Short mmCIF file of C-alpha atoms (C1' of nucleotides) in Angstrom, two decimals:
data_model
loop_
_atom_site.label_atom_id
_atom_site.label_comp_id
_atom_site.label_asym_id
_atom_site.label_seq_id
_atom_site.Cartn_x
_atom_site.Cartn_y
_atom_site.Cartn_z
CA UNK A 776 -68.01 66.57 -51.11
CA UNK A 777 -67.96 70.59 -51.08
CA UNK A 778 -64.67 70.93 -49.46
CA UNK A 779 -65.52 74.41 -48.69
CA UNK A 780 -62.20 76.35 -47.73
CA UNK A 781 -64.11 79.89 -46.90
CA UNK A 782 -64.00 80.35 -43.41
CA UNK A 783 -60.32 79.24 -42.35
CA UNK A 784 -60.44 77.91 -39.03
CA UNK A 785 -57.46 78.71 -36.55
CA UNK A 786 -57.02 74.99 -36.48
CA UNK A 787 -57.39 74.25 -39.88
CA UNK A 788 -54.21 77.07 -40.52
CA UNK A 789 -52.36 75.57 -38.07
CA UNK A 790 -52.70 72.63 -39.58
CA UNK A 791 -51.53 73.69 -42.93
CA UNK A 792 -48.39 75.23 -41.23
CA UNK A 793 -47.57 72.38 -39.55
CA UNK A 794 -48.02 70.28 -42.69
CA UNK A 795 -45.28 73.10 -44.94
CA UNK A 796 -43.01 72.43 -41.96
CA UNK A 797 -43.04 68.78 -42.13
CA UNK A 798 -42.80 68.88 -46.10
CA UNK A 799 -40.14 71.68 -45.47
CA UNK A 800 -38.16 69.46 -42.95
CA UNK A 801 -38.39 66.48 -44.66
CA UNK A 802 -36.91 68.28 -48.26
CA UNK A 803 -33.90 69.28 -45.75
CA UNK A 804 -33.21 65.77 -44.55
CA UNK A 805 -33.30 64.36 -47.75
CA UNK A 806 -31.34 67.31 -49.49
CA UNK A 807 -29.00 66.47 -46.78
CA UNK A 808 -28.84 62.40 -46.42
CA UNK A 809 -30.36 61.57 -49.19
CA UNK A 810 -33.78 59.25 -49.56
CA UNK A 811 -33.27 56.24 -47.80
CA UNK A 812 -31.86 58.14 -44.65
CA UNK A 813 -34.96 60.07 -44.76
CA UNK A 814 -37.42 58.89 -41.60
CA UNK A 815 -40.51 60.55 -40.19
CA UNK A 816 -38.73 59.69 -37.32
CA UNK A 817 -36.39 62.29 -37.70
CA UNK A 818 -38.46 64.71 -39.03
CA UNK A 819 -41.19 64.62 -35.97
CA UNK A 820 -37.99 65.08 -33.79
CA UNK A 821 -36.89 68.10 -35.57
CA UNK A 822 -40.35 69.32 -35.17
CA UNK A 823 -40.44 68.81 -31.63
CA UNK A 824 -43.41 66.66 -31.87
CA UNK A 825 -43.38 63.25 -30.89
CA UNK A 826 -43.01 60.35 -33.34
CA UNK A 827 -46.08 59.02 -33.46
CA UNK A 828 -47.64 62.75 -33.97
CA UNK A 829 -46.56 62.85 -37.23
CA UNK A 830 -49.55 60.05 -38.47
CA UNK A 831 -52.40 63.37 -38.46
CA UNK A 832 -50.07 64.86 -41.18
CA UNK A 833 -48.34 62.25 -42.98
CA UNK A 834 -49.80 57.97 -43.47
CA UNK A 835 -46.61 56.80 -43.76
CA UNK A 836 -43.69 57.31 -44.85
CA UNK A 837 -44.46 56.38 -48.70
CA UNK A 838 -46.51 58.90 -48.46
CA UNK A 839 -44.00 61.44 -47.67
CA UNK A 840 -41.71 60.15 -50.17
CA UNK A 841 -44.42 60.43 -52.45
CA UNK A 842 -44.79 64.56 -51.65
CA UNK A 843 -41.15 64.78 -52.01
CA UNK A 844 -41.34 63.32 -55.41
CA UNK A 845 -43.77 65.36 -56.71
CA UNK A 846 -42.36 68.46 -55.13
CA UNK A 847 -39.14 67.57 -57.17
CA UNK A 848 -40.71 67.40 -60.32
CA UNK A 849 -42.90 70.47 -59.83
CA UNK A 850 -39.50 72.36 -58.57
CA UNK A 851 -37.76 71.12 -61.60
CA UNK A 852 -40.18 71.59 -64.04
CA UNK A 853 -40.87 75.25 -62.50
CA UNK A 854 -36.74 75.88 -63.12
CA UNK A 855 -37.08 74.49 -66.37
CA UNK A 856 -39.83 77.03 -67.51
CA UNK A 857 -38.28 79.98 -66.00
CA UNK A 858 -35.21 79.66 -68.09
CA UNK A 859 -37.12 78.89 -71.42
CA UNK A 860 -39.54 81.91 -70.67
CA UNK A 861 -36.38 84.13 -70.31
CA UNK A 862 -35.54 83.42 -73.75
CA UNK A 863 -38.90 83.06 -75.50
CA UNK A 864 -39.28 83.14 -78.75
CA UNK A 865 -35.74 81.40 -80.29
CA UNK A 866 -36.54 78.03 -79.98
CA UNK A 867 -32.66 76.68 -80.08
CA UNK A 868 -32.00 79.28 -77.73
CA UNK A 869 -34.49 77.26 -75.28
CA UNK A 870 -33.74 74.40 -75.69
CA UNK A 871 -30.16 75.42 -74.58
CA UNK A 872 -31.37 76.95 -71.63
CA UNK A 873 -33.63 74.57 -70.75
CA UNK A 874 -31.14 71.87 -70.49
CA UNK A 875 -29.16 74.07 -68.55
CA UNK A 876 -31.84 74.10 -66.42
CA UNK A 877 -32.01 71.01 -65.93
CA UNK A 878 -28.75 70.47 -65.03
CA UNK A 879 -27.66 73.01 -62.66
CA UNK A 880 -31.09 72.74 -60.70
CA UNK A 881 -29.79 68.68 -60.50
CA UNK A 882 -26.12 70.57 -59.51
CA UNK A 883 -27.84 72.20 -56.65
CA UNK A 884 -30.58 69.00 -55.41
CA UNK A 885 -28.76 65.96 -56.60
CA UNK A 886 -30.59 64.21 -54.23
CA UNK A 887 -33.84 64.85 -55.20
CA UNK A 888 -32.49 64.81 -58.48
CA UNK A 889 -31.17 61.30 -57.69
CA UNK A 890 -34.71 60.77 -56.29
CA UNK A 891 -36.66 61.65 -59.57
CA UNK A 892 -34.03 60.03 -61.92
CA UNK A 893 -31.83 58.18 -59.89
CA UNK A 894 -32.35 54.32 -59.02
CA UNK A 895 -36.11 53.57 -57.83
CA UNK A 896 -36.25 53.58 -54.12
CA UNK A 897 -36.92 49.98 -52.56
CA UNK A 898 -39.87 48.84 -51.74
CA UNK A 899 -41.61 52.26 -52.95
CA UNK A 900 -44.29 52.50 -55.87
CA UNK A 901 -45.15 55.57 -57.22
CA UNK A 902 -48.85 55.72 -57.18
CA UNK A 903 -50.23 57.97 -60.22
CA UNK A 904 -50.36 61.33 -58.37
CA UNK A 905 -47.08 61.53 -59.33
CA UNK A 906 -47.21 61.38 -63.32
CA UNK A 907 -49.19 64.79 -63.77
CA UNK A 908 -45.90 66.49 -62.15
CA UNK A 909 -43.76 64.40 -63.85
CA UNK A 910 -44.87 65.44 -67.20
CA UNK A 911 -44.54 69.04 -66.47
CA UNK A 912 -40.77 68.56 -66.46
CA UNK A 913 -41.13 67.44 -69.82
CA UNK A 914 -44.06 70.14 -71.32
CA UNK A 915 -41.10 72.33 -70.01
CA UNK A 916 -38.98 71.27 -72.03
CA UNK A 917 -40.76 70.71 -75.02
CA UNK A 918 -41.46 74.72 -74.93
CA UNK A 919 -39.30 74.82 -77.87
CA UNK A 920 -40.63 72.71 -79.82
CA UNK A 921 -43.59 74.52 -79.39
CA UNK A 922 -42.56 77.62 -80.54
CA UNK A 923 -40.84 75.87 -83.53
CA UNK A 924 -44.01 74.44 -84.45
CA UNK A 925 -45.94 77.55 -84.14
CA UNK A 926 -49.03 78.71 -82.61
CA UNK A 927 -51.56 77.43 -84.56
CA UNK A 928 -50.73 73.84 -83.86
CA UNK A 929 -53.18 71.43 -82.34
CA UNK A 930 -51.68 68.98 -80.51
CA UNK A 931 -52.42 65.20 -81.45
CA UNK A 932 -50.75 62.01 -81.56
CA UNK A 933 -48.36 60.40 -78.71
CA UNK A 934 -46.82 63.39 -77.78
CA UNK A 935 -50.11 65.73 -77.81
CA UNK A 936 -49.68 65.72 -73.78
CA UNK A 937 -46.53 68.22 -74.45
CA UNK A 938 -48.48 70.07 -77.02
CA UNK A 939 -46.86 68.65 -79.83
CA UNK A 940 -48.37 67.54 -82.93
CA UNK A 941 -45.74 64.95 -84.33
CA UNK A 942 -46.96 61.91 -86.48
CA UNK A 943 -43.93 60.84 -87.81
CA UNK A 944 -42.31 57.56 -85.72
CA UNK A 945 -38.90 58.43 -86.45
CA UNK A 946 -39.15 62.49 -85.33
CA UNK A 947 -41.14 61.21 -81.95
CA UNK A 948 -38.22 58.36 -81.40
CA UNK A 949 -35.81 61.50 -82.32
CA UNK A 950 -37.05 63.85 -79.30
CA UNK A 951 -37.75 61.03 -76.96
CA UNK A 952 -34.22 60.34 -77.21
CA UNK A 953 -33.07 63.74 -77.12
CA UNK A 954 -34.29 64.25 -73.93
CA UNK A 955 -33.13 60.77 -72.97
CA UNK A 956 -29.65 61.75 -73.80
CA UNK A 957 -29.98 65.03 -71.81
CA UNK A 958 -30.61 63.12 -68.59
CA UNK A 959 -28.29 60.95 -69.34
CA UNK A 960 -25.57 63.68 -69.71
CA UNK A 961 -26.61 65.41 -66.12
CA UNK A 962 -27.00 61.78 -64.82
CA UNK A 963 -23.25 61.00 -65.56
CA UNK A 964 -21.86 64.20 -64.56
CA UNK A 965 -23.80 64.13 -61.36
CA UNK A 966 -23.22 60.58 -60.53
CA UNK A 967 -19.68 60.63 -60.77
CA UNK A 968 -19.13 58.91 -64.08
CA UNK A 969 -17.05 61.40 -65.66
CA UNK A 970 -14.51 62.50 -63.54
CA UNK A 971 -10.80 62.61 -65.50
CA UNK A 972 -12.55 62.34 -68.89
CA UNK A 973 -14.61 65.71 -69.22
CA UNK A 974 -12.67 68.74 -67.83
CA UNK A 975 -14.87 71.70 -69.08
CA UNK A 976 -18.38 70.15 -68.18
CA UNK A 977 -20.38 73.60 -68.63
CA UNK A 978 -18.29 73.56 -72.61
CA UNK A 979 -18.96 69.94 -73.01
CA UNK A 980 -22.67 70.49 -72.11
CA UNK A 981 -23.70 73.59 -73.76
CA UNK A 982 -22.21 72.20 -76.83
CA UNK A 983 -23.83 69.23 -76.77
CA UNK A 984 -27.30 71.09 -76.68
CA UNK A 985 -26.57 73.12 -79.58
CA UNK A 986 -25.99 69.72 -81.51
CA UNK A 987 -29.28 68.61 -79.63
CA UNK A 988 -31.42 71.64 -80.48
CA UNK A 989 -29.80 70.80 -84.67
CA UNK A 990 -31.12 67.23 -84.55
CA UNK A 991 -34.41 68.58 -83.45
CA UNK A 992 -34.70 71.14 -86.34
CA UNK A 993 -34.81 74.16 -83.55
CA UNK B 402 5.89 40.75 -50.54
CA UNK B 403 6.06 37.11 -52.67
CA UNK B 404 2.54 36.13 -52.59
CA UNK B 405 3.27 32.08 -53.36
CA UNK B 406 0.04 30.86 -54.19
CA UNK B 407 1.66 27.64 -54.84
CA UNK B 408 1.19 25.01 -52.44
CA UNK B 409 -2.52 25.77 -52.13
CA UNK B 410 -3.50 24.47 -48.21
CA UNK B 411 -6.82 23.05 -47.59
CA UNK B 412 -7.23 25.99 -45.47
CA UNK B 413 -7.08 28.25 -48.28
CA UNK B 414 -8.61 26.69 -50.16
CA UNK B 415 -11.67 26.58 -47.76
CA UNK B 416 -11.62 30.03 -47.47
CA UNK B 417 -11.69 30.94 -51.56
CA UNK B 418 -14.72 28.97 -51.25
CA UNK B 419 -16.13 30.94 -48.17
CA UNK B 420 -15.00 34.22 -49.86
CA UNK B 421 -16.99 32.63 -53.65
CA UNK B 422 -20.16 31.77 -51.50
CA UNK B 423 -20.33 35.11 -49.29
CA UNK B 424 -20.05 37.31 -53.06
CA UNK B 425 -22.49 34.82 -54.38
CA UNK B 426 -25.07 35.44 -51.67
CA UNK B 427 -24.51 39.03 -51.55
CA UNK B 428 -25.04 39.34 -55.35
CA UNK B 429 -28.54 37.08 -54.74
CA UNK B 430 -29.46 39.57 -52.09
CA UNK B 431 -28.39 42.49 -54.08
CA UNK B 432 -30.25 41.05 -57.13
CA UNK B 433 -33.48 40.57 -55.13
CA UNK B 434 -33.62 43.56 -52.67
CA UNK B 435 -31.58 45.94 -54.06
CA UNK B 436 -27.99 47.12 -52.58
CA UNK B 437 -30.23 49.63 -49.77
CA UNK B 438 -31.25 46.11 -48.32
CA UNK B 439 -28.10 44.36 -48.79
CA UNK B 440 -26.54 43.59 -45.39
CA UNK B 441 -23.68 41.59 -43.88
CA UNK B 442 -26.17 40.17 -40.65
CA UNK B 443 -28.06 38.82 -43.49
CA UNK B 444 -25.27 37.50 -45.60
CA UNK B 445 -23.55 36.02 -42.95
CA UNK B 446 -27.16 34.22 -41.92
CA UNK B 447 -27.92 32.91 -45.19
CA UNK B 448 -24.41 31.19 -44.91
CA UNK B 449 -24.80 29.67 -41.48
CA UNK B 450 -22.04 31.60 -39.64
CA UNK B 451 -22.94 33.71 -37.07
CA UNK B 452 -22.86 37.16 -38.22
CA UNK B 453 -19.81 38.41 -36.87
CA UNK B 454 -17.90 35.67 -38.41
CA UNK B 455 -18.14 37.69 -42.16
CA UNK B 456 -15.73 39.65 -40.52
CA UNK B 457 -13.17 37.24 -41.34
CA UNK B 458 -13.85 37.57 -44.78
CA UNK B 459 -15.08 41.24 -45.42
CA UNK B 460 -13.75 44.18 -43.66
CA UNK B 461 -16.83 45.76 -43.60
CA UNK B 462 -20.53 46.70 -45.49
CA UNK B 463 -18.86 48.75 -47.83
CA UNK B 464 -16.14 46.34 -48.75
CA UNK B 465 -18.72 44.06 -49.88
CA UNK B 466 -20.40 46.66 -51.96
CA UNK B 467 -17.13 47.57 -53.60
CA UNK B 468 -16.33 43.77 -53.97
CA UNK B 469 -20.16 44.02 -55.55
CA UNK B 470 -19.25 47.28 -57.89
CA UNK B 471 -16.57 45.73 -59.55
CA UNK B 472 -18.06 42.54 -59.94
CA UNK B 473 -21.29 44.08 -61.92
CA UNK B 474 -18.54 46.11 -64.11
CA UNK B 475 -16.74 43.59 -64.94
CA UNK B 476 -19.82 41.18 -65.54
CA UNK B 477 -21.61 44.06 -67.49
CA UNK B 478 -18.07 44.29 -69.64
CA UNK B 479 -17.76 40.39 -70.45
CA UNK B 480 -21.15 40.89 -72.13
CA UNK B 481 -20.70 43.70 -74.11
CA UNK B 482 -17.71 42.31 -75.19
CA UNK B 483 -18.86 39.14 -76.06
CA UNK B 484 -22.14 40.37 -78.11
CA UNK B 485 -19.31 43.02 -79.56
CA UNK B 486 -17.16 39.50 -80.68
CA UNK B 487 -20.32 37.36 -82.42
CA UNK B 488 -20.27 40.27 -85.04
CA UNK B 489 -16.38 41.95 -84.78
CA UNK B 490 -15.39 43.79 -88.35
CA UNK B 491 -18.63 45.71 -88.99
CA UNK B 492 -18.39 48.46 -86.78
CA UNK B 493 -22.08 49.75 -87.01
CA UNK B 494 -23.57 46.28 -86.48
CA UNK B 495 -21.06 46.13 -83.62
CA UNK B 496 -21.83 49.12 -81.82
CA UNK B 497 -25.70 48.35 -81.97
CA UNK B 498 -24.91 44.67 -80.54
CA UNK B 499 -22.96 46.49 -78.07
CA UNK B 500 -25.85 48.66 -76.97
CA UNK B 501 -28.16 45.67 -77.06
CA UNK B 502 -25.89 44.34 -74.42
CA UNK B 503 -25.94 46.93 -71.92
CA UNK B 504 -30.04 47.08 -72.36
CA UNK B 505 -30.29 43.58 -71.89
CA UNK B 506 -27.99 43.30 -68.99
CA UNK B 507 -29.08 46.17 -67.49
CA UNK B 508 -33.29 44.15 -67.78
CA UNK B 509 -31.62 40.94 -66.32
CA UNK B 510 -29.88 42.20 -63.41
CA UNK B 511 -31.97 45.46 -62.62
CA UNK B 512 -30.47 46.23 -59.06
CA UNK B 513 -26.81 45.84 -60.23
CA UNK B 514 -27.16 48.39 -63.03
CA UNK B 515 -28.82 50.68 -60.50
CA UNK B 516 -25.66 49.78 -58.48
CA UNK B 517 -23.54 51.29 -60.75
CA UNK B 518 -25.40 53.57 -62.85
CA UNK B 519 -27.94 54.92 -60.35
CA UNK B 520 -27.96 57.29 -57.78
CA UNK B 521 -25.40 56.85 -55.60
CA UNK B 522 -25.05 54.66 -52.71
CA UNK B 523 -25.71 57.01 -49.35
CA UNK B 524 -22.52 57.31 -47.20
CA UNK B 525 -20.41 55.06 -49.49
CA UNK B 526 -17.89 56.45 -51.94
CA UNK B 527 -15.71 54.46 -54.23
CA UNK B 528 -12.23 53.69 -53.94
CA UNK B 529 -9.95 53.76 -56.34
CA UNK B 530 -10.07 50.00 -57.48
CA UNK B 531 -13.33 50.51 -59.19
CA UNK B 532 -12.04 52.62 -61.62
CA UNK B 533 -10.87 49.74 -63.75
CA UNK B 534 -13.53 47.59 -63.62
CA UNK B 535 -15.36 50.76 -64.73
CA UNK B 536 -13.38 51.25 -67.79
CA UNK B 537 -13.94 47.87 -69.10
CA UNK B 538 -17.30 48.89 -70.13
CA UNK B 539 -16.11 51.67 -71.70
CA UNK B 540 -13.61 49.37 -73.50
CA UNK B 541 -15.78 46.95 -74.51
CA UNK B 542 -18.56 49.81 -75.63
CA UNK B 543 -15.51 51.42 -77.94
CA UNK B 544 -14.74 48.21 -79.54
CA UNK B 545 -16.10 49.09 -82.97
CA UNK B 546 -14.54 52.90 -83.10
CA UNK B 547 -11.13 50.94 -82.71
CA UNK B 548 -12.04 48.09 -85.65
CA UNK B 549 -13.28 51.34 -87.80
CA UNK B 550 -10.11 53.02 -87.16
CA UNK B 551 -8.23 50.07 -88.01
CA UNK B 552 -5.52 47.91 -86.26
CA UNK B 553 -2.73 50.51 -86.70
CA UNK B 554 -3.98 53.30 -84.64
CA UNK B 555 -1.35 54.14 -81.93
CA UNK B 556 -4.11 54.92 -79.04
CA UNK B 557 -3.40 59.04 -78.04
CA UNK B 558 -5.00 61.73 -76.85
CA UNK B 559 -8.42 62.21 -74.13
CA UNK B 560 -9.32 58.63 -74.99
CA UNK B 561 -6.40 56.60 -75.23
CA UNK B 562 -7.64 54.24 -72.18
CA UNK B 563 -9.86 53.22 -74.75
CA UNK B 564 -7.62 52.20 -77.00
CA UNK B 565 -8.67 55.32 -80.07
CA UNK B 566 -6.57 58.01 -80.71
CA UNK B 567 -9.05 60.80 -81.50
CA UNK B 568 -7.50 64.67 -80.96
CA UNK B 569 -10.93 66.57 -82.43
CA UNK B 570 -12.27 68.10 -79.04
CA UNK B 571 -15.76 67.88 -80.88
CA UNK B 572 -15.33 64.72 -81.48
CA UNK B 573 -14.39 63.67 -78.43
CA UNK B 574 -17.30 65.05 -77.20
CA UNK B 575 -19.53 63.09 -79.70
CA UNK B 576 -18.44 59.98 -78.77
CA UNK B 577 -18.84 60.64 -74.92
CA UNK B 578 -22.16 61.96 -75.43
CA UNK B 579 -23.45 58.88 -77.10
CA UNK B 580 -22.52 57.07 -74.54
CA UNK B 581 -23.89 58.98 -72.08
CA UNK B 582 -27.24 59.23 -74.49
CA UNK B 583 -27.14 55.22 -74.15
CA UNK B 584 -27.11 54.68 -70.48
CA UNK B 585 -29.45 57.80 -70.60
CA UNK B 586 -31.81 55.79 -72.85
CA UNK B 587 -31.37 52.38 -70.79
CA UNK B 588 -31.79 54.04 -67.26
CA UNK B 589 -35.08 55.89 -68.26
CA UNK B 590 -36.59 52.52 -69.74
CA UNK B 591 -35.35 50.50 -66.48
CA UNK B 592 -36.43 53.51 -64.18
CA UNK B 593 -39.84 53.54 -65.81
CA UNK B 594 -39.92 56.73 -67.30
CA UNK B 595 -40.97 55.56 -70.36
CA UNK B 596 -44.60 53.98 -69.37
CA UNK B 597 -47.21 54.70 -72.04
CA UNK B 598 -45.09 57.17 -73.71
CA UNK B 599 -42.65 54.03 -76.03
CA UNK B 600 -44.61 50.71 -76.75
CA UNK B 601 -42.19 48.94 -78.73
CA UNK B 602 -39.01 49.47 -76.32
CA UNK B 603 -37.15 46.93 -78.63
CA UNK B 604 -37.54 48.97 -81.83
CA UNK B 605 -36.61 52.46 -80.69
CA UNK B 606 -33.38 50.91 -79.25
CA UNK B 607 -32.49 49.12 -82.45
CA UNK B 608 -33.31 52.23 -84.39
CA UNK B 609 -31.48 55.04 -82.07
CA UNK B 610 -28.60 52.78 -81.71
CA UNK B 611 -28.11 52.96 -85.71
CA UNK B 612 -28.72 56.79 -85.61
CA UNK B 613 -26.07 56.97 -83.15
CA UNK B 614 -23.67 54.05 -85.09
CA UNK B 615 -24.24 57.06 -87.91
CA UNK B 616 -23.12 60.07 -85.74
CA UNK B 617 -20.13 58.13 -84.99
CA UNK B 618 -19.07 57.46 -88.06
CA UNK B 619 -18.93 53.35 -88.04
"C1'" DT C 568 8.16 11.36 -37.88
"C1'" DG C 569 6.94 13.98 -33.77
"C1'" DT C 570 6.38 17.82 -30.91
"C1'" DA C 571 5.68 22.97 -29.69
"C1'" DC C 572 4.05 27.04 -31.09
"C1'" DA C 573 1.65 30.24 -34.17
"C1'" DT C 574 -2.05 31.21 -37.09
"C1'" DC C 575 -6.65 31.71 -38.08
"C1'" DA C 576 -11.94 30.41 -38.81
"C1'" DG C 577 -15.79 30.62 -36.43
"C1'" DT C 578 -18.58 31.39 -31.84
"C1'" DG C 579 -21.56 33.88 -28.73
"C1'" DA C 580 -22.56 37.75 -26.20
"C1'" DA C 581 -22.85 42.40 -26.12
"C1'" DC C 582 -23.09 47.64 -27.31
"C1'" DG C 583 -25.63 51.15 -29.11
"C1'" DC C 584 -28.31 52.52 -32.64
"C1'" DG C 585 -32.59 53.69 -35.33
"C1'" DC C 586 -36.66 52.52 -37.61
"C1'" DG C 587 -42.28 52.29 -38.88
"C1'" DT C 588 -46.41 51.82 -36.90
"C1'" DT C 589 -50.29 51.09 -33.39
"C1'" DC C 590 -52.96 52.30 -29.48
"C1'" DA C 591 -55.38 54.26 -25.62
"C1'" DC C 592 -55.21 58.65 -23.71
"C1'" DT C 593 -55.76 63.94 -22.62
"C1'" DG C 594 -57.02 68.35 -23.45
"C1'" DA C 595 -57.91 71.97 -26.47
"C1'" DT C 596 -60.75 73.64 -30.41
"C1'" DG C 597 -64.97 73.70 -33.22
"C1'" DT C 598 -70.02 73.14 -33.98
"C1'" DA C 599 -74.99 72.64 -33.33
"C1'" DC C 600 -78.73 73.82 -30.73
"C1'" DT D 1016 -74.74 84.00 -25.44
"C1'" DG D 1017 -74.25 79.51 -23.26
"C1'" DT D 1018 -74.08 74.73 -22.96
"C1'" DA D 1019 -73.28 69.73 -24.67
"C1'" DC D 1020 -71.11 67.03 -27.69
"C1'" DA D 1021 -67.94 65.87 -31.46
"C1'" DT D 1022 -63.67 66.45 -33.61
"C1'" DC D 1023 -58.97 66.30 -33.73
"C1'" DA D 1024 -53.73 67.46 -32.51
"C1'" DG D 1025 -50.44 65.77 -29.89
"C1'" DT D 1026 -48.63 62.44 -26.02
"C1'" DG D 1027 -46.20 58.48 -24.22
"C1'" DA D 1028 -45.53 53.80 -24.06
"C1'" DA D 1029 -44.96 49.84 -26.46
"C1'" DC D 1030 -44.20 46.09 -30.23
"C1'" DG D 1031 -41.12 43.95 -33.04
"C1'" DC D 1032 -37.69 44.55 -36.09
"C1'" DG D 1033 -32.88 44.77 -38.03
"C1'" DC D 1034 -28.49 46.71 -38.40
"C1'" DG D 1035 -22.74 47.25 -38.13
"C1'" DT D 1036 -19.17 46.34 -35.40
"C1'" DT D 1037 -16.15 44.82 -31.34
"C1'" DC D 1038 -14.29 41.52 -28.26
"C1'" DA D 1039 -12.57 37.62 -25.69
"C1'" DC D 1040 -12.84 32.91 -26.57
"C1'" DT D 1041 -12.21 27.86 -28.41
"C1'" DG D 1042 -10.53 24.54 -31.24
"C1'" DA D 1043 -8.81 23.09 -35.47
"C1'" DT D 1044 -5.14 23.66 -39.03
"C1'" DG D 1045 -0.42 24.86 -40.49
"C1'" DT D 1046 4.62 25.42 -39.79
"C1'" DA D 1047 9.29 25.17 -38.00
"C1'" DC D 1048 12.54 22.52 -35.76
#
DNA sequence: TGTACATCAGTGAACGCGCGTTCACTGATGTAC
DNA sequence: TGTACATCAGTGAACGCGCGTTCACTGATGTAC
């Protein structure tokens, strides 16, 4: 099984062009339309390749959908820790930016926001590729609890994936829900649910972080 | 513009049945496939009428989804106000049935909560009817802020709809936020983002929806 | 009570569209000797 | 360095599917005199 990369073929770099285009084209479609207007259809056409070409890149289109998740999750959980990095070290600070984050990177994708987060798409199963990227989004945003806790921690119980080491029920329930409550906030504002109640949504947001990053001890 | 209902034809009658049968087959359809799937060719089918026939009854796809919008609204209201009832004058205990409602409701009819609270339906935007149906939920969820305020509260201010008269911008924003940190909780269990992270789903509801009965006061 | 006309539910054919996926194929690229 | 064979990208046609919506129509029901 050495999958030996050295020596990079002509063909084999075509082929890894070709595939960034596809993956490239297919993020624009769906930024545009949205996930279940997405087709590999559509994006072989745009590539000036025939239809059927697209099977040496791509097994179908559950596949694709499945690179587009995990390219969401990876984008969002890159955002995520670029804002929290910028503002190292003061963990309420983080938090605060990191739900920012969140939200204006789900401002500017909603529909791979709405693809992540949104209602399941039909007839699609996420196979587990797709957890490993999903839980960077959330080792993002646990950053400041991190730095709350201190370097010396080592991680254990149910949230030792995010590097936490929280034994109490009540405190894991209490950050679980946290960030429950922070998609839920960008969820409404994206999705429409708030329109004639919230007027200020960055003032209504940030503030509602800052209570956030109190009930989490930051 | 006297719409005389009396004198009910068997014609009309007929067709309140046709018009009953075509939501009740598009809510089956909806329930099982998911609104993506949900199509008039299919409705009309089901029914026995050739498929341009719905036309008589529905103006077109997304008149049936609205007609399906409200529908879930209102049927998602009736329950939260009815759990709400069982247990009106202690506001707590009533906003905790309340929440139980929407996470039960929203486990029973999985599509129809997606419907509403999920992403978006591609190419379809809302008109204006749905707006009430919406606020029923809201209504219904608010129940026990009014009982805590008590039955002399003229309703003012940002969230007068609701029937509370609240003019503390910060508080305002409390209560919207716990709402939002409901359906934020509710979506991420029904989404599946919550798969080996929560095992008992039933007792981190129970217990967040008293935390947030406590941030609201009741 | 009976007739003449208007309304309306439902039909059947059609338009034009797009989709996912399979298959046998050509011709260029890569590899082993 | 040259030849023989294997790999693989991309083609083009096809299968079978379903959709929303329009239109001219028939025949039954409802209404006005």
């Amino acid at each position: 099984m050495a999958t030996a990369k050295q020596q990079e073929t002509p063909r084999a770099r075509a082929r890894q062009r070709v595939l960034a285009d596809i993956d490239a084209e297919a993020r624009r479609q769906l930024a545009r339309d949205g996930a279940a207007a997405l087709s590999l259809r559509s994006v072989a056409r745009e590539l000036g390749m025939v239809s059927s070409g697209i099977y040496r890149y791509v097994a179908s289109r559950d596949d694709l959908l499945t690179r587009l998740i995990m390219s969401a999750y990876e984008d969002l959980g890159a955002a995520i820790e670029k804002a929290t990095a910028t503002v190292a070290g003061v963990p309420a600070t983080m938090w605060v930016a990191g739900g920012n984050a969140v939200r204006s990177w789900a401002k500017r994708r909603p529909h791979e926001y709405a693809l992540v987060y949104g209602s399941p798409v039909p007839g699609y199963v996420a196979p587990q590729d797709t957890v490993g990227s999903a839980l960077r989004v959330y080792r993002a945003l646990a950053a400041p609890l991190r730095t709350a806790a201190g370097p010396d921690v080592v991680p254990s119980g149910p949230l030792a994936e995010l590097g936490l080491a929280v034994v109490d029920e009540d405190e894991v329930h209490t950050i679980l829900a946290t960030v429950m409550a922070l998609f839920g906030m960008v969820g409404f504002e994206l999705f429409g649910h708030t329109k004639g109640v919230i007027d200020d949504h960055d003032d209504f947001f940030v503030g509602r972080l800052l209570v956030q990053a109190e009930a989490l001890n930051l």
